[in-house]
């Protein structure tokens, strides 16, 4: 089946393709020549994922899904959450975002955090939401060079390394997006 992933982020497509069966042909927005950014104007992950999926479905009529992810830090009342990408400003700079988190977490002993991904899936015009969560903690300083975004400061529970220090294969198995993807695969299999 042909499925559009409403994203411009090649890292996410690489991660996802590792988990999807070959029967699912994934295309992203760059491949479709759709270069404009879809504004994320909602104030929840669910709202933004639905907005992006609906936008592309209305334009193409194709089966589509969109994601939105947030890093939710307990001691910061769930921040940066839905504002994760632009936490330190509109240029979406990962290094600046990390700096801001570490500054806000100075002297804070409760380091609990989670990544949460929401997938909004529109198949044959029907909307379905799927969620993936990974719990962990915020490190005191960045560690590792793999991955992207907040990976260098997030240590998943049960690990001593950050997401930026483990392999992409391992991250995909346990991550928020990995879990949401497993649910996506199960959902699509149940339909056939
Ligand atoms: P978005 O849902 O792709 O807009 O992601 C929101 C923010 O979370 C961006 O700043 C991303 O860099 C960050 N983010 C999303 N997924 C991950 C991840 O797997 N690791 C680290 N940061 C992530």
CSV table of C-alpha atoms and ligand atoms in Angstrom, one decimal:
chain,number,residue,atom,x,y,z
A,1,UNK,CA,0.0,0.0,0.0
A,2,UNK,CA,1.1,3.6,-0.6
A,3,UNK,CA,1.2,5.8,2.4
A,4,UNK,CA,2.3,9.4,2.7
A,5,UNK,CA,4.3,10.5,5.8
A,6,UNK,CA,3.5,14.2,6.1
A,7,UNK,CA,7.0,15.2,7.2
A,8,UNK,CA,10.0,17.0,5.7
A,9,UNK,CA,12.4,15.3,8.2
A,10,UNK,CA,14.6,12.7,6.5
A,11,UNK,CA,15.8,11.3,9.9
A,12,UNK,CA,12.2,10.3,10.7
A,13,UNK,CA,11.7,8.6,7.4
A,14,UNK,CA,15.0,6.6,7.8
A,15,UNK,CA,13.9,5.5,11.3
A,16,UNK,CA,10.4,4.5,10.1
A,17,UNK,CA,11.5,2.6,7.1
A,18,UNK,CA,13.6,0.3,9.3
A,19,UNK,CA,10.4,-0.9,10.9
A,20,UNK,CA,7.8,-0.9,8.1
A,21,UNK,CA,7.2,-4.0,6.1
A,22,UNK,CA,8.2,-3.8,2.4
A,23,UNK,CA,4.6,-4.0,1.5
A,24,UNK,CA,4.2,-0.4,2.7
A,25,UNK,CA,5.6,2.2,0.3
A,26,UNK,CA,6.3,5.3,2.2
A,27,UNK,CA,6.7,8.7,0.5
A,28,UNK,CA,7.4,11.9,2.3
A,29,UNK,CA,6.6,15.5,1.4
A,30,UNK,CA,10.0,16.2,-0.2
A,31,UNK,CA,9.6,13.2,-2.5
A,32,UNK,CA,6.2,14.6,-3.5
A,33,UNK,CA,7.7,18.0,-4.2
A,34,UNK,CA,5.6,19.5,-1.4
A,35,UNK,CA,8.1,22.0,0.0
A,36,UNK,CA,6.0,24.4,2.0
A,37,UNK,CA,5.8,24.0,5.8
A,38,UNK,CA,2.5,23.2,7.2
A,39,UNK,CA,1.9,25.6,10.1
A,40,UNK,CA,1.6,23.8,13.5
A,41,UNK,CA,-0.9,26.2,15.1
A,42,UNK,CA,-2.6,23.9,17.6
A,43,UNK,CA,-1.6,23.7,21.3
A,44,UNK,CA,-1.5,19.9,21.6
A,45,UNK,CA,0.5,17.2,19.9
A,46,UNK,CA,-2.8,15.6,18.9
A,47,UNK,CA,-4.1,18.8,17.4
A,48,UNK,CA,-1.0,19.4,15.3
A,49,UNK,CA,-0.8,15.8,14.1
A,50,UNK,CA,-4.5,15.9,13.0
A,51,UNK,CA,-4.0,19.3,11.3
A,52,UNK,CA,-1.0,18.1,9.2
A,53,UNK,CA,-2.6,14.8,8.2
A,54,UNK,CA,-5.9,16.5,7.3
A,55,UNK,CA,-4.1,19.1,5.3
A,56,UNK,CA,-2.3,16.6,3.1
A,57,UNK,CA,-5.3,14.3,2.8
A,58,UNK,CA,-7.4,17.2,1.6
A,59,UNK,CA,-4.8,18.0,-1.0
A,60,UNK,CA,-4.0,14.5,-2.3
A,61,UNK,CA,-6.8,12.2,-1.3
A,62,UNK,CA,-4.1,9.6,-0.4
A,63,UNK,CA,-3.8,7.6,2.8
A,64,UNK,CA,-1.6,9.6,5.0
A,65,UNK,CA,-0.2,10.0,8.5
A,66,UNK,CA,1.4,12.8,10.3
A,67,UNK,CA,3.3,12.9,13.6
A,68,UNK,CA,4.0,15.4,16.3
A,69,UNK,CA,6.4,14.8,19.1
A,70,UNK,CA,7.2,16.6,22.3
A,71,UNK,CA,9.7,16.3,25.1
A,72,UNK,CA,7.7,16.5,28.3
A,73,UNK,CA,9.7,17.3,31.4
A,74,UNK,CA,8.0,16.8,34.7
A,75,UNK,CA,9.7,19.5,36.7
A,76,UNK,CA,8.9,22.0,33.9
A,77,UNK,CA,5.2,21.2,34.0
A,78,UNK,CA,5.4,19.2,30.8
A,79,UNK,CA,7.5,21.8,28.9
A,80,UNK,CA,8.8,22.1,26.2
A,81,UNK,CA,6.0,19.7,25.1
A,82,UNK,CA,4.1,20.9,22.0
A,83,UNK,CA,6.6,23.8,21.7
A,84,UNK,CA,9.7,21.5,21.6
A,85,UNK,CA,10.8,22.5,18.1
A,86,UNK,CA,10.7,26.2,18.8
A,87,UNK,CA,11.6,26.2,22.5
A,88,UNK,CA,14.5,28.6,22.1
A,89,UNK,CA,13.1,30.5,19.1
A,90,UNK,CA,11.6,30.2,15.6
A,91,UNK,CA,14.8,29.0,13.9
A,92,UNK,CA,14.3,25.5,15.5
A,93,UNK,CA,17.9,25.2,16.6
A,94,UNK,CA,18.6,21.9,18.5
A,95,UNK,CA,21.7,23.2,20.2
A,96,UNK,CA,19.9,26.3,21.5
A,97,UNK,CA,16.8,24.2,22.6
A,98,UNK,CA,19.1,21.9,24.6
A,99,UNK,CA,20.9,24.9,26.2
A,100,UNK,CA,17.5,26.3,27.2
A,101,UNK,CA,16.4,23.0,28.8
A,102,UNK,CA,19.7,22.6,30.7
A,103,UNK,CA,19.4,26.2,31.9
A,104,UNK,CA,15.9,25.7,33.1
A,105,UNK,CA,16.9,22.4,34.8
A,106,UNK,CA,19.9,23.9,36.7
A,107,UNK,CA,19.7,22.8,40.3
A,108,UNK,CA,16.6,20.7,39.7
A,109,UNK,CA,16.8,17.2,41.2
A,110,UNK,CA,13.7,15.8,39.6
A,111,UNK,CA,15.0,15.0,36.1
A,112,UNK,CA,12.1,12.8,35.0
A,113,UNK,CA,11.0,13.3,31.4
A,114,UNK,CA,9.3,11.5,28.5
A,115,UNK,CA,9.2,11.8,24.8
A,116,UNK,CA,5.7,11.4,23.4
A,117,UNK,CA,4.7,10.9,19.8
A,118,UNK,CA,1.2,11.1,18.4
A,119,UNK,CA,0.4,9.8,14.9
A,120,UNK,CA,-2.7,11.0,13.2
A,121,UNK,CA,-3.5,8.4,10.5
A,122,UNK,CA,-6.2,8.9,7.8
A,123,UNK,CA,-6.9,5.7,5.9
A,124,UNK,CA,-9.8,5.7,3.5
A,125,UNK,CA,-10.9,9.0,5.0
A,126,UNK,CA,-11.1,7.7,8.5
A,127,UNK,CA,-9.0,9.3,11.3
A,128,UNK,CA,-7.2,7.2,13.9
A,129,UNK,CA,-4.8,8.4,16.6
A,130,UNK,CA,-1.8,6.3,17.9
A,131,UNK,CA,0.6,7.2,20.7
A,132,UNK,CA,4.1,6.1,21.7
A,133,UNK,CA,5.8,7.1,24.9
A,134,UNK,CA,9.4,6.5,26.3
A,135,UNK,CA,10.2,7.5,29.8
A,136,UNK,CA,13.6,8.6,31.0
A,137,UNK,CA,15.5,11.5,32.5
A,138,UNK,CA,17.3,14.7,31.5
A,139,UNK,CA,21.1,14.5,31.7
A,140,UNK,CA,23.1,17.3,33.2
A,141,UNK,CA,25.1,17.8,30.0
A,142,UNK,CA,24.8,16.6,26.3
A,143,UNK,CA,26.3,13.2,25.5
A,144,UNK,CA,26.9,11.6,22.1
A,145,UNK,CA,26.7,12.6,18.5
A,146,UNK,CA,24.1,10.3,16.9
A,147,UNK,CA,20.5,11.2,16.4
A,148,UNK,CA,19.0,14.6,16.4
A,149,UNK,CA,17.0,17.2,18.4
A,150,UNK,CA,17.1,16.5,22.2
A,151,UNK,CA,18.7,13.1,21.8
A,152,UNK,CA,22.0,14.1,23.5
A,153,UNK,CA,20.3,15.1,26.8
A,154,UNK,CA,17.7,12.3,27.1
A,155,UNK,CA,18.6,9.0,28.9
A,156,UNK,CA,15.9,6.4,28.5
A,157,UNK,CA,15.0,4.4,31.7
A,158,UNK,CA,17.2,1.3,32.1
A,159,UNK,CA,20.1,2.8,30.1
A,160,UNK,CA,23.2,4.7,31.1
A,161,UNK,CA,23.7,6.3,27.7
A,162,UNK,CA,21.8,9.1,26.0
A,163,UNK,CA,19.7,8.5,22.9
A,164,UNK,CA,22.6,10.1,21.0
A,165,UNK,CA,24.9,7.3,22.2
A,166,UNK,CA,22.9,4.3,21.3
A,167,UNK,CA,22.6,2.9,17.7
A,168,UNK,CA,19.7,4.0,15.5
A,169,UNK,CA,18.5,0.3,15.4
A,170,UNK,CA,18.3,0.2,19.2
A,171,UNK,CA,16.7,3.6,19.5
A,172,UNK,CA,14.1,2.6,16.9
A,173,UNK,CA,13.1,-0.4,19.0
A,174,UNK,CA,12.4,1.5,22.2
A,175,UNK,CA,11.7,5.1,21.2
A,176,UNK,CA,8.4,7.0,21.3
A,177,UNK,CA,8.3,7.0,17.5
A,178,UNK,CA,9.4,3.4,17.4
A,179,UNK,CA,6.5,2.4,19.7
A,180,UNK,CA,4.0,4.5,17.7
A,181,UNK,CA,5.3,2.9,14.5
A,182,UNK,CA,4.9,-0.6,16.0
A,183,UNK,CA,1.2,0.3,16.7
A,184,UNK,CA,0.9,1.7,13.1
A,185,UNK,CA,2.2,-1.5,11.6
A,186,UNK,CA,-0.1,-3.6,13.8
A,187,UNK,CA,-3.0,-1.4,12.8
A,188,UNK,CA,-2.3,-1.6,9.1
A,189,UNK,CA,-1.8,-5.4,9.3
A,190,UNK,CA,-5.2,-5.8,11.0
A,191,UNK,CA,-6.9,-4.0,8.1
A,192,UNK,CA,-5.6,-6.4,5.4
B,1,LIG,P1,8.5,17.4,15.6
B,1,LIG,O1,7.3,16.7,16.1
B,1,LIG,O2,9.2,16.7,14.6
B,1,LIG,O3,8.2,18.8,15.2
B,1,LIG,O4,9.5,17.5,16.8
B,1,LIG,C1,9.4,18.4,17.8
B,1,LIG,C2,10.7,18.6,18.5
B,1,LIG,O5,11.1,17.4,19.2
B,1,LIG,C3,11.9,18.9,17.6
B,1,LIG,O6,12.7,19.9,18.2
B,1,LIG,C4,12.6,17.6,17.4
B,1,LIG,O7,14.0,17.9,17.2
B,1,LIG,C5,12.4,17.0,18.7
B,1,LIG,N1,12.3,15.5,18.5
B,1,LIG,C6,11.4,14.8,17.9
B,1,LIG,N2,11.7,13.5,17.9
B,1,LIG,C7,12.9,13.4,18.5
B,1,LIG,C8,13.8,12.3,18.9
B,1,LIG,O8,13.6,11.2,18.5
B,1,LIG,N3,14.9,12.6,19.6
B,1,LIG,C9,15.2,13.9,20.0
B,1,LIG,N4,14.4,15.0,19.7
B,1,LIG,C10,13.3,14.7,19.0
